[in-house]
Coordinates of C-alpha atoms in Angstrom, one line a residue:
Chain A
X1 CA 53.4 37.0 190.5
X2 CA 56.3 38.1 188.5
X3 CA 59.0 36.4 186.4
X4 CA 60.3 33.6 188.7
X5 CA 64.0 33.5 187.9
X6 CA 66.9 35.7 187.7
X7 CA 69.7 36.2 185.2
X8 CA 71.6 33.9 186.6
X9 CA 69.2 31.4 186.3
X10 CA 68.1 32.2 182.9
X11 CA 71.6 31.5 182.4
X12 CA 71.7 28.2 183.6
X13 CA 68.3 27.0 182.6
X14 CA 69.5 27.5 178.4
X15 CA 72.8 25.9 178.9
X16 CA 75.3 28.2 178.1
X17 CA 78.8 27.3 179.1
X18 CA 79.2 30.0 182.2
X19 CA 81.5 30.6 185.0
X20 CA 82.9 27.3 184.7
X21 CA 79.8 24.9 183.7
X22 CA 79.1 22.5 181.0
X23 CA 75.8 21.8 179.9
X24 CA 74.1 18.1 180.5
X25 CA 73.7 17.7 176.6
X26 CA 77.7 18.4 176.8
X27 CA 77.6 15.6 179.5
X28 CA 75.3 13.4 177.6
X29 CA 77.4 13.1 174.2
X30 CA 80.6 11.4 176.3
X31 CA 81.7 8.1 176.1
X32 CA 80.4 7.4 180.0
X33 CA 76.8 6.2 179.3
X34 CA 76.7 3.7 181.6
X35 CA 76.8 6.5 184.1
X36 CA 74.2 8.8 185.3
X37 CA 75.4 12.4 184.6
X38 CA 76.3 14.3 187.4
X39 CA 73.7 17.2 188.4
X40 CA 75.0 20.3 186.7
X41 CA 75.8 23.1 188.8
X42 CA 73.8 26.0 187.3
X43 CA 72.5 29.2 189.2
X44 CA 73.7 30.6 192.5
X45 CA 74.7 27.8 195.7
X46 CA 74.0 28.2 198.9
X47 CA 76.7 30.3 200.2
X48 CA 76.2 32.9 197.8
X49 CA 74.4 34.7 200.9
X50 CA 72.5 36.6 201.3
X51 CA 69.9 36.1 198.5
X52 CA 68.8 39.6 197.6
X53 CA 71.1 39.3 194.6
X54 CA 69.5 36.1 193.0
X55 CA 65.9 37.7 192.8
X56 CA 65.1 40.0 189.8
X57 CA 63.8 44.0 190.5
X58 CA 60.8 42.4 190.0
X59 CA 60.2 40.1 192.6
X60 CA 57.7 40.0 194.8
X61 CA 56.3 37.4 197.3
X62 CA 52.6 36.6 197.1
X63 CA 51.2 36.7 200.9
X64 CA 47.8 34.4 200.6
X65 CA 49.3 31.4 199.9
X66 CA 52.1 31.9 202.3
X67 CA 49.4 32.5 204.8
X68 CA 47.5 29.6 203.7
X69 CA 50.5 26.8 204.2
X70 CA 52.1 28.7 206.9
X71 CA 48.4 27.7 208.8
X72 CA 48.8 23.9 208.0
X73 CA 52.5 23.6 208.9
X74 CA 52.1 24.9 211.8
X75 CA 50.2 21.3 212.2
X76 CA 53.2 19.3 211.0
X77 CA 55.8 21.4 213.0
X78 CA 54.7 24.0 215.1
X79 CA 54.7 27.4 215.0
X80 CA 58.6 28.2 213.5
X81 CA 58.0 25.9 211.2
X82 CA 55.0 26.7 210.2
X83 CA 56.1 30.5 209.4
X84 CA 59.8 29.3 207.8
X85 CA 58.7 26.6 205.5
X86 CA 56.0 28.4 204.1
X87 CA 57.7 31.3 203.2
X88 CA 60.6 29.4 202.4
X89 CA 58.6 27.1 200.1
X90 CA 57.1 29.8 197.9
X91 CA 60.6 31.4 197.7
X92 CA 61.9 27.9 196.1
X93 CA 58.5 27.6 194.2
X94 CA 58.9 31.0 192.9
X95 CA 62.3 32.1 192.6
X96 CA 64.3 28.8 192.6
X97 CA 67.7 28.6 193.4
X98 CA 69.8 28.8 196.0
X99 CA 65.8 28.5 197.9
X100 CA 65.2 25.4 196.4
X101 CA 68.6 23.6 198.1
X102 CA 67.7 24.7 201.5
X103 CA 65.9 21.6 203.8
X104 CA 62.3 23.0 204.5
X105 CA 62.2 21.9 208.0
X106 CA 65.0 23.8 209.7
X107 CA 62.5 25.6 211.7
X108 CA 61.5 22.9 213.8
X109 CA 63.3 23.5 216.6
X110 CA 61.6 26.8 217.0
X111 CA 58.4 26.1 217.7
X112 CA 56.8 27.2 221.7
X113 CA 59.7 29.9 221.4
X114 CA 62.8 27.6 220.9
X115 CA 61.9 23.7 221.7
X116 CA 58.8 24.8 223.9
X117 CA 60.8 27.4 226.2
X118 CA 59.1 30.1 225.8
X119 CA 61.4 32.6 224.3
X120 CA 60.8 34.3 221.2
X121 CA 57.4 33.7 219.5
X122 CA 58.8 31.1 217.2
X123 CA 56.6 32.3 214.0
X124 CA 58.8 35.4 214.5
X125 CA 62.0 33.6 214.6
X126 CA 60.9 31.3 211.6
X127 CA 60.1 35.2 209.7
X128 CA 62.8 36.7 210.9
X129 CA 65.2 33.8 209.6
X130 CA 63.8 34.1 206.0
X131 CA 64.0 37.9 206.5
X132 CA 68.0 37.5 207.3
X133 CA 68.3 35.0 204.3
X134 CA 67.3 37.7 201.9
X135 CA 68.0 41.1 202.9
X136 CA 72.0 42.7 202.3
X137 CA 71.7 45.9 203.7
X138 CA 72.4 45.2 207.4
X139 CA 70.4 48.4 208.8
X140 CA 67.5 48.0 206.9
X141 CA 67.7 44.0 207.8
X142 CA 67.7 45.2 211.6
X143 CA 64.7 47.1 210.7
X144 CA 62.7 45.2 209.3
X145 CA 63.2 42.5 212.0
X146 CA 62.5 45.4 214.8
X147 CA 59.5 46.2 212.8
X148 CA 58.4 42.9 212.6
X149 CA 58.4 42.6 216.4
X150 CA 57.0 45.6 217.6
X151 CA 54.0 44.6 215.1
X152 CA 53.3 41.7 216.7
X153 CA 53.2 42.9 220.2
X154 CA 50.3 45.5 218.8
X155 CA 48.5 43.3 216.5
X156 CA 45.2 41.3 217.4
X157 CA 45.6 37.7 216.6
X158 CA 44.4 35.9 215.5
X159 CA 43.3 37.2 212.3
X160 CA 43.5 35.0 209.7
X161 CA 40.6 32.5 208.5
X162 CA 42.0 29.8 206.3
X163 CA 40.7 28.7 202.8
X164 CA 40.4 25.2 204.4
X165 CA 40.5 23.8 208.3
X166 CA 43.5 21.5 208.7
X167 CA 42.2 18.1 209.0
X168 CA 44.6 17.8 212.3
X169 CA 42.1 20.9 214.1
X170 CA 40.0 18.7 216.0
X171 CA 38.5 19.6 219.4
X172 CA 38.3 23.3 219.0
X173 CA 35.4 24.7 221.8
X174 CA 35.8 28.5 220.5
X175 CA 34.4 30.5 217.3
X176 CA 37.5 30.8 214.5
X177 CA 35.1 30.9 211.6
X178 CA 35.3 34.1 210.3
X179 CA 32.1 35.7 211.6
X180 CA 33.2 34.9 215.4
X181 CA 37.1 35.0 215.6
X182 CA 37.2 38.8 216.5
X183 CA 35.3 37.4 219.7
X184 CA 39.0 35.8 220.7
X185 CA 41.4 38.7 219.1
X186 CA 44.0 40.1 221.8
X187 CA 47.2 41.5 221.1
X188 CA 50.3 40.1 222.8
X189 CA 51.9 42.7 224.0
X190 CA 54.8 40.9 223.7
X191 CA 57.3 39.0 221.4
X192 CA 57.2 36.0 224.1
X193 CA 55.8 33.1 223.3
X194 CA 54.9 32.2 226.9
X195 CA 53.5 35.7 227.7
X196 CA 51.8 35.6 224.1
X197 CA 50.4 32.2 225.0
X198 CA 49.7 32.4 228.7
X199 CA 47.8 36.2 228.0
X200 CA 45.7 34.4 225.0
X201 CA 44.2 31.7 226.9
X202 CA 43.9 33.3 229.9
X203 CA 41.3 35.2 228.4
X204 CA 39.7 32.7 226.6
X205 CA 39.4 30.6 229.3
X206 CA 41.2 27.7 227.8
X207 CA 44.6 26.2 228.5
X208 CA 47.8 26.3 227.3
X209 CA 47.8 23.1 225.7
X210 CA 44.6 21.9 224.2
X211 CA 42.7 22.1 220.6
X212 CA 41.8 26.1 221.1
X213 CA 45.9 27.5 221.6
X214 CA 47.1 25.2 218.8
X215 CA 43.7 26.6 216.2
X216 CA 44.8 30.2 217.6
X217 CA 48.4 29.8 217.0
X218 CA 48.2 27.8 213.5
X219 CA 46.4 31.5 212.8
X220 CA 49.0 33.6 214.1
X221 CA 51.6 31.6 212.3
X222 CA 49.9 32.2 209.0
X223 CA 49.5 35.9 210.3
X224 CA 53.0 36.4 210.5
X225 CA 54.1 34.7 207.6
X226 CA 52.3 36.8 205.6
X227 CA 53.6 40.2 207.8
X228 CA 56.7 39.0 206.8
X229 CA 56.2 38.5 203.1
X230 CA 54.2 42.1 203.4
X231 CA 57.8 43.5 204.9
X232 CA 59.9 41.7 202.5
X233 CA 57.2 43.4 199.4
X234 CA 57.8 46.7 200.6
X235 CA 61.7 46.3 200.8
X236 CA 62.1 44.9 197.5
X237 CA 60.0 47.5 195.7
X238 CA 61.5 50.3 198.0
X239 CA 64.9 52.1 197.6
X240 CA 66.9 49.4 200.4
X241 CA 66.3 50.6 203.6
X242 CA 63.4 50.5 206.0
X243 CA 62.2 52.1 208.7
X244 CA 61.2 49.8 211.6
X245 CA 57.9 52.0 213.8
X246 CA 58.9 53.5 217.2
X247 CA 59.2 52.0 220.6
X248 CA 55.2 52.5 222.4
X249 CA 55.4 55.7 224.7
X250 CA 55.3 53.5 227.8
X251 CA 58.6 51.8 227.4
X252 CA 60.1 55.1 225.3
X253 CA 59.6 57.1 229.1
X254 CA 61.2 53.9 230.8
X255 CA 64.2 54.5 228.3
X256 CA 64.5 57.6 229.4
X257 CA 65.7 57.0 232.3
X258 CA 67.4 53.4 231.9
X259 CA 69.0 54.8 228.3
X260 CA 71.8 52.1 227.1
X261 CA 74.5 55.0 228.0
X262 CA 73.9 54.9 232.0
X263 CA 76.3 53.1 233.9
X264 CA 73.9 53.0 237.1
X265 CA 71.0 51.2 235.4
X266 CA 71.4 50.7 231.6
X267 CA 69.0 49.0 229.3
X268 CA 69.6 47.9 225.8
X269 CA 66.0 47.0 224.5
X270 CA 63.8 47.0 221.9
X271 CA 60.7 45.4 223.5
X272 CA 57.9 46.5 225.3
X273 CA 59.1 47.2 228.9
X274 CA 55.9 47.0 230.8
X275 CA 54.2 43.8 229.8
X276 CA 56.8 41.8 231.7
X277 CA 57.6 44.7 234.4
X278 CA 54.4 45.1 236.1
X279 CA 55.5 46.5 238.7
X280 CA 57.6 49.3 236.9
X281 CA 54.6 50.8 235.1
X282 CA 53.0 52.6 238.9
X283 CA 54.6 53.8 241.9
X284 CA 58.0 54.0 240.1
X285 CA 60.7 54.2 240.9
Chain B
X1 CA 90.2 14.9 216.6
X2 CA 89.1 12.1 215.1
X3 CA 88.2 11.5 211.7
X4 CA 87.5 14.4 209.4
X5 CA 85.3 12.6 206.7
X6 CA 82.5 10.2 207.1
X7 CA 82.0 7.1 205.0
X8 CA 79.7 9.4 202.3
X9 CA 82.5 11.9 201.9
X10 CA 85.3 9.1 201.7
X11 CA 83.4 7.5 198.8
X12 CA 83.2 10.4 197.0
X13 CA 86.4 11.6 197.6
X14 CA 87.5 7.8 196.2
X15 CA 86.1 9.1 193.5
X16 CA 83.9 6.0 192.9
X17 CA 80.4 6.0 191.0
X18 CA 78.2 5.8 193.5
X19 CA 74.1 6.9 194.3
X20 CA 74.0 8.7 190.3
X21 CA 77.7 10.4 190.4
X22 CA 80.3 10.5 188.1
X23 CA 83.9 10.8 188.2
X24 CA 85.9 13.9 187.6
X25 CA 88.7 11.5 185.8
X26 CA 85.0 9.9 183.6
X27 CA 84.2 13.7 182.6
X28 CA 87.6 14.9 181.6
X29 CA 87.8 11.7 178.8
X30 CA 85.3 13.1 177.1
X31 CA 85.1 15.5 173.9
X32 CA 84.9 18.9 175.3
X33 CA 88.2 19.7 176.2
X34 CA 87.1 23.1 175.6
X35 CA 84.6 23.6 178.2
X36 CA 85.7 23.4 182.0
X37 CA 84.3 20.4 184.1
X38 CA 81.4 21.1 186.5
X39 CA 82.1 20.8 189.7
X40 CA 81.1 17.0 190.7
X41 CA 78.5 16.3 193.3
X42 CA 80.5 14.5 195.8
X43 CA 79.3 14.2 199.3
X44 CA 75.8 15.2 201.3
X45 CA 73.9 18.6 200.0
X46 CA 72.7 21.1 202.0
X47 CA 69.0 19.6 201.8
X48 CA 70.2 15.9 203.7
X49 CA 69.5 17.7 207.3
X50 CA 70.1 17.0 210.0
X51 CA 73.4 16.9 209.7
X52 CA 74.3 14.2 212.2
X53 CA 74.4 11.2 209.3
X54 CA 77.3 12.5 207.8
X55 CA 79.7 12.7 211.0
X56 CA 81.3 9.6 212.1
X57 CA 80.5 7.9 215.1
X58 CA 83.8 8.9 216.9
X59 CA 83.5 12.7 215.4
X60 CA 84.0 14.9 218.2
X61 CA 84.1 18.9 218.5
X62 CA 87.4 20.5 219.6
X63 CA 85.8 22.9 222.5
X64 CA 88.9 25.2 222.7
X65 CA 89.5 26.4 219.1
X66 CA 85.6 27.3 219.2
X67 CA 85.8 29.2 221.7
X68 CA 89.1 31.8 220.5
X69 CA 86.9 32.2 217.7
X70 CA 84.0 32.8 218.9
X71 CA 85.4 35.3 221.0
X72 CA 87.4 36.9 218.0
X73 CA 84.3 36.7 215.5
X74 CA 82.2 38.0 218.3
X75 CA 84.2 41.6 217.0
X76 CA 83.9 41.0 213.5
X77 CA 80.0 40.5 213.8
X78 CA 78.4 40.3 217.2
X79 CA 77.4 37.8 219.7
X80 CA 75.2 35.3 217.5
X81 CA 77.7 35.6 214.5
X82 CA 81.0 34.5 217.2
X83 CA 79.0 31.6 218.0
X84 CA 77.5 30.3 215.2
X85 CA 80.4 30.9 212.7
X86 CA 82.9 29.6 215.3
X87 CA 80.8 26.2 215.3
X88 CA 79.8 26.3 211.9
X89 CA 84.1 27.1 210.9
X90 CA 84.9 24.2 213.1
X91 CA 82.7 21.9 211.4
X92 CA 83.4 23.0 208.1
X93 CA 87.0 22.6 208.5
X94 CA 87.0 19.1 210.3
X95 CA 83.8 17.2 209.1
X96 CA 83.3 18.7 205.7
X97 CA 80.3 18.5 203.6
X98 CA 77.4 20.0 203.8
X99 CA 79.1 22.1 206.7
X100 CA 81.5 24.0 204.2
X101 CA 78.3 24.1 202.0
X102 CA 77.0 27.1 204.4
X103 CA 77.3 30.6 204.7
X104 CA 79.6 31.2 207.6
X105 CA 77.7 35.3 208.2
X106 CA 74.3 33.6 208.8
X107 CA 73.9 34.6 212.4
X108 CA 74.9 38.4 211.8
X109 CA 71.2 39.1 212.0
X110 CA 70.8 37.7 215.6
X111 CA 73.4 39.9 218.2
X112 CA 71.7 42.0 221.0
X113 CA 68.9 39.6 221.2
X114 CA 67.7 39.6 217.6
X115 CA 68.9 42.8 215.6
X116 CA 69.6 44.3 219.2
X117 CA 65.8 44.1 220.5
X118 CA 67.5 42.2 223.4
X119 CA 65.2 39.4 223.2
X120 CA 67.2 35.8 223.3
X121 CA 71.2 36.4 223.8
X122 CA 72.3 36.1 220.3
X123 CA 75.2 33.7 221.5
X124 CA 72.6 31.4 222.9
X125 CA 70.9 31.3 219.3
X126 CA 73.8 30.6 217.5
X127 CA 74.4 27.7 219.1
X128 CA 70.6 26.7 219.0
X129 CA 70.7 27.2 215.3
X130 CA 74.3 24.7 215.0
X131 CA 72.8 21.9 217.5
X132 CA 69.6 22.5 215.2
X133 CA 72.2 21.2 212.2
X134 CA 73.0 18.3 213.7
X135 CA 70.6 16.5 215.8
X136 CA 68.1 14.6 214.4
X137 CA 66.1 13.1 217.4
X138 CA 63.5 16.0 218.1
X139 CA 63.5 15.1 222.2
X140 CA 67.4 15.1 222.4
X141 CA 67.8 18.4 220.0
X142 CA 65.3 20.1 222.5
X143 CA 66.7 19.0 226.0
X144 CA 70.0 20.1 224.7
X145 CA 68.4 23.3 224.1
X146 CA 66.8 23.5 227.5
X147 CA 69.9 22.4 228.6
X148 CA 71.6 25.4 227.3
X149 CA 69.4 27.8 228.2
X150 CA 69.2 26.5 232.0
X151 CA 73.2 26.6 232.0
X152 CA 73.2 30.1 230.7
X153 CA 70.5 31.5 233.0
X154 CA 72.9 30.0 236.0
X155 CA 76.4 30.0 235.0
X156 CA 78.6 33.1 235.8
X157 CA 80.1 35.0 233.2
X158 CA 82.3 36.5 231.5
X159 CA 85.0 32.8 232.1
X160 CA 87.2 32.7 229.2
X161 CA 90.5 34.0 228.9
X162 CA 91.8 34.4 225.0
X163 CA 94.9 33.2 224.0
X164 CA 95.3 36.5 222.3
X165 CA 93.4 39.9 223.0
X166 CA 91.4 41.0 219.5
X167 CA 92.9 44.1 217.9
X168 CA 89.6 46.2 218.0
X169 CA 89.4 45.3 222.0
X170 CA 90.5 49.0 222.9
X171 CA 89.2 51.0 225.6
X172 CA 88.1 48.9 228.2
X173 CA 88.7 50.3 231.9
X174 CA 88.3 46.7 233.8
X175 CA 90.6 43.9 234.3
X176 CA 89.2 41.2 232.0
X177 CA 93.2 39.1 232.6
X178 CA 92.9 35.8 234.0
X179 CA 93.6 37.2 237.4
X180 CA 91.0 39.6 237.6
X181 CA 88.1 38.4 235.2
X182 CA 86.4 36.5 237.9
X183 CA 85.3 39.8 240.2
X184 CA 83.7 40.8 237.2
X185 CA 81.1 37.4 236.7
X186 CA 77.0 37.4 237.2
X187 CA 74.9 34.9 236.4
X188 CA 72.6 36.2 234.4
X189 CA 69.0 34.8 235.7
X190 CA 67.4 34.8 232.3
X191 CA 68.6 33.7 228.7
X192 CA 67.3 37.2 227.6
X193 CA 70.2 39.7 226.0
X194 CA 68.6 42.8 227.3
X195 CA 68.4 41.2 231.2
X196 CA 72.0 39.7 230.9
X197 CA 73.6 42.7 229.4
X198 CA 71.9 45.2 231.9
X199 CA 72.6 43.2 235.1
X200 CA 76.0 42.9 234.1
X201 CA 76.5 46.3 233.5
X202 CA 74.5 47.6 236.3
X203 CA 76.5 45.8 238.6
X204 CA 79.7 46.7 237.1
X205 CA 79.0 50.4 236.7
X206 CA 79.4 50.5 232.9
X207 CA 77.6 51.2 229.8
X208 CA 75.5 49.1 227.9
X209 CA 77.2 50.4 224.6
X210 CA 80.8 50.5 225.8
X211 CA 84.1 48.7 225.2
X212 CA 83.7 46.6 228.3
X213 CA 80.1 45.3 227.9
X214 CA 81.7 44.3 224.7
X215 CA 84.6 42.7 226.2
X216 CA 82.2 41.0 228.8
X217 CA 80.4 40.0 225.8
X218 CA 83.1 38.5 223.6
X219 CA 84.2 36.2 226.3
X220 CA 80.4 35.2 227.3
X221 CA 80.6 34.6 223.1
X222 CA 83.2 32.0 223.9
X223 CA 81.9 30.3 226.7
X224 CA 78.2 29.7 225.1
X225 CA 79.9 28.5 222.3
X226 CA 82.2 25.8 224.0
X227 CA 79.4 24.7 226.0
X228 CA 77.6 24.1 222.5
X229 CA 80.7 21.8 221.8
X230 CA 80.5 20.1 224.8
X231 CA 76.8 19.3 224.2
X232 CA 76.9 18.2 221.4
X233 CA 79.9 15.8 222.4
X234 CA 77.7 14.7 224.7
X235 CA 75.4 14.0 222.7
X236 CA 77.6 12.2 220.3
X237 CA 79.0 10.0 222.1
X238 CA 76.1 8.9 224.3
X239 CA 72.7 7.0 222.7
X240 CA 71.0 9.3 221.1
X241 CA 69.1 10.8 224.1
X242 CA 69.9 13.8 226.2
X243 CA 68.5 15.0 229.7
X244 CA 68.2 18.7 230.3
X245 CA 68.9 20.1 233.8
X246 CA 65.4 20.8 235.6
X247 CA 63.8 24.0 235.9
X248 CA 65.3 26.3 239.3
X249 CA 63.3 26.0 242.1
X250 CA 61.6 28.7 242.7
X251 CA 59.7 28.8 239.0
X252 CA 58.7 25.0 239.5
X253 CA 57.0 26.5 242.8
X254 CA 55.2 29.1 239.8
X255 CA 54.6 26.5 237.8
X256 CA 52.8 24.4 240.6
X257 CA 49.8 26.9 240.1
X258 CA 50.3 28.0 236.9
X259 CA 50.6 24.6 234.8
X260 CA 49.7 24.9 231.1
X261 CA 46.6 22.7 232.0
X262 CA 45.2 25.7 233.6
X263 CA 42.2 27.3 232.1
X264 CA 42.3 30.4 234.2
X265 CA 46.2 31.8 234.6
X266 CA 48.0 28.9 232.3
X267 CA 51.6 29.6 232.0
X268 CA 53.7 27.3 228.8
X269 CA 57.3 28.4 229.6
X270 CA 60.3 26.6 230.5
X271 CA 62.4 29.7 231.7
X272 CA 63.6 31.4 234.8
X273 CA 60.1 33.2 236.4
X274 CA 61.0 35.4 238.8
X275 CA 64.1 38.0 237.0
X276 CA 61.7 39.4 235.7
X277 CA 58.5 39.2 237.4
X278 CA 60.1 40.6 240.4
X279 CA 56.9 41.3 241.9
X280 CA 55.1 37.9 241.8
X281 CA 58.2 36.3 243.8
X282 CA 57.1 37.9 247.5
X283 CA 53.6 38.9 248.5
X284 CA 52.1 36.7 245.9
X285 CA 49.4 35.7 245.3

């Protein structure tokens, strides 16, 4: 872990008199001591987005305790909140302010891809929201995000086998210890939630709302999280930019022929084609 | 419009001692003349979410300023910014704190479905991310959601006719005036950017990248975002609940054999089925 605070910070935590501030021994030595001094506005505030600029060159997330609360969130929250406050915690456990004056449980809503609609995976969401609060550079911020996606259609989840089982993981009937969970690994295939979910327990033989999805996605919540700190590592100790892997070979031949510039069938995407359109991937067109 | 400050806000702008603050008029009777004043803590912070405590009870959203800007910011930074900052501006401006608290380029990250992987429509997240803000009953915030997402999948679009055309608007080759726009509307059978933006421009024999996909998606900008207003007046002047429309027909008939409680093909999803699983909606199973 490196040094926790920026300049600014530094700034505010000795109490110099800076852009405008008093200190609270300044405060303190007024003739208003009946009254509780008002909190002294040191460091950056929440607007002063996005947060690149507060971190030092040194700054660097550490991914296996993000990994670790991201799992046990996901049993206070779900799945977005799982991935958001963990990574969101550690930033305003680490690196302070403007982290620390955000509410921890904005990712809430996200969970079962957006209030249980089955949109985008909401670990992803919660990511790529922490991902947006950070990065300045707009094309590498895409990037990163894209990245972020396309992993987690290819990656087998889940993967990760926490320090300690949530004391809400009751029920299970599968193997997630770490000698039997590569017995349920599959990889998604897609950035959906419900094709995520539905593909996961269809193989596994269990449904989409019992004891074995919510153990499996708890894991792939703390899997992400710590993707994402992983992406945000290699951004900050890189030049600013990124490069985000290419589309798989099946949907880059579908883009050649549905490419974003034809007016007779266009298709702006980034996704996998062929998870969803079945049908498309023989016999076609 | 109603009220602009809620009883919080009113207090502090009395400038009263209240809940550990001090006055501005307390701070300036002190010794150090020399230094400048902070800036006193008056008001809700960014961390008392959800948002919904601080408005009134007869705080209402204006739906037809949010949607001109919506449309306009939709140019200045895509589909998910128009939305969000239009909401977030309009809040700022007429309840206040913690509102002007945020960063109004928050939702930059989210146009063409998520840094254009045309996953959910950007517009649609905004708006997500602003009722997020507000509601703090976790079955209201998610029918409203639903809600959206249901109206979305059905409604036609492009609707909404600016008061003013934006300057960068150049180039487009269809009629977009109040007269014509209404040839041009689809509903866009799934919430999904990359589904809405290539049905659209299939059927209108344009690019995906051109000047009208992006007029078509300016306006679309508008009209999510005034439905966002209108929820959420809904909402605010109801009793605390919200009932989403139910799911289209023909993916309750999916749903009938693929419930989540099924341990063989379980499906978790609350979306449109058959846009894109074209193939499952004859011959099937």
């Amino acid at each position: 872990m490196t040094t926790p605070f920026s300049r600014r910070n530094l700034l505010g935590q000795a109490g110099l008199a800076f852009g405008g501030l008093v200190t609270l021994g300044a405060l303190q030595g007024c003739g208003e001591d009946e009254t509780t001094p008002p909190p002294v506005v040191t460091g950056p505030t929440v607007k002063d987005f996005p947060y690149e600029q507060h971190l030092t060159a040194d700054y660097r997330l550490d991914p296996a305790p993000v990994r670790e609360a991201a799992y046990h969130a996901y049993y206070a929250g779900g799945c977005c909140h799982g991935a958001y406050s963990a990574l969101l915690g550690h930033l305003a456990t680490t690196a302070g302010k403007p982290f620390d004056l955000l509410p921890l449980d904005f990712g809430k809503f996200g969970g079962g891809g957006v209030a249980g609609y089955g949109s985008i995976c909401g670990a992803v969401l919660g990511g790529v929201m922490v991902i947006n609060m950070i990065v300045s550079d707009a094309t590498a911020r895409g990037n990163m995000m894209t990245d972020l996606m396309r992993w987690y259609e290819g990656e087998a989840f889940p993967k990760y086998v926490p320090a300690a089982v949530d004391a809400a993981e009751t029920g299970t009937t599968k193997d997630f210890s770490a000698s039997g969970i590569a017995t349920l690994q599959r990889a998604p295939r897609s950035h959906l939630c419900h094709a995520s979910v539905s593909d996961w327990c269809a193989a596994n033989g269990v449904t989409a709302g019992g004891a074995d999805k919510k153990a499996r996605c708890a894991r792939l919540t703390a899997d992400v999280a710590g993707k994402v700190a992983e992406i945000l590592n290699t951004y900050l100790a890189g030049t600013g930019t990124y490069a985000a892997a290419a589309i798989d070979a099946a949907s880059a031949t579908c883009l050649g022929c549905h490419p974003g510039s034809s007016t007779s069938r266009p298709v702006a995407s980034g996704m996998a084609c062929t998870t969803c359109h079945t049908d498309k991937a023989t016999n076609h067109p």
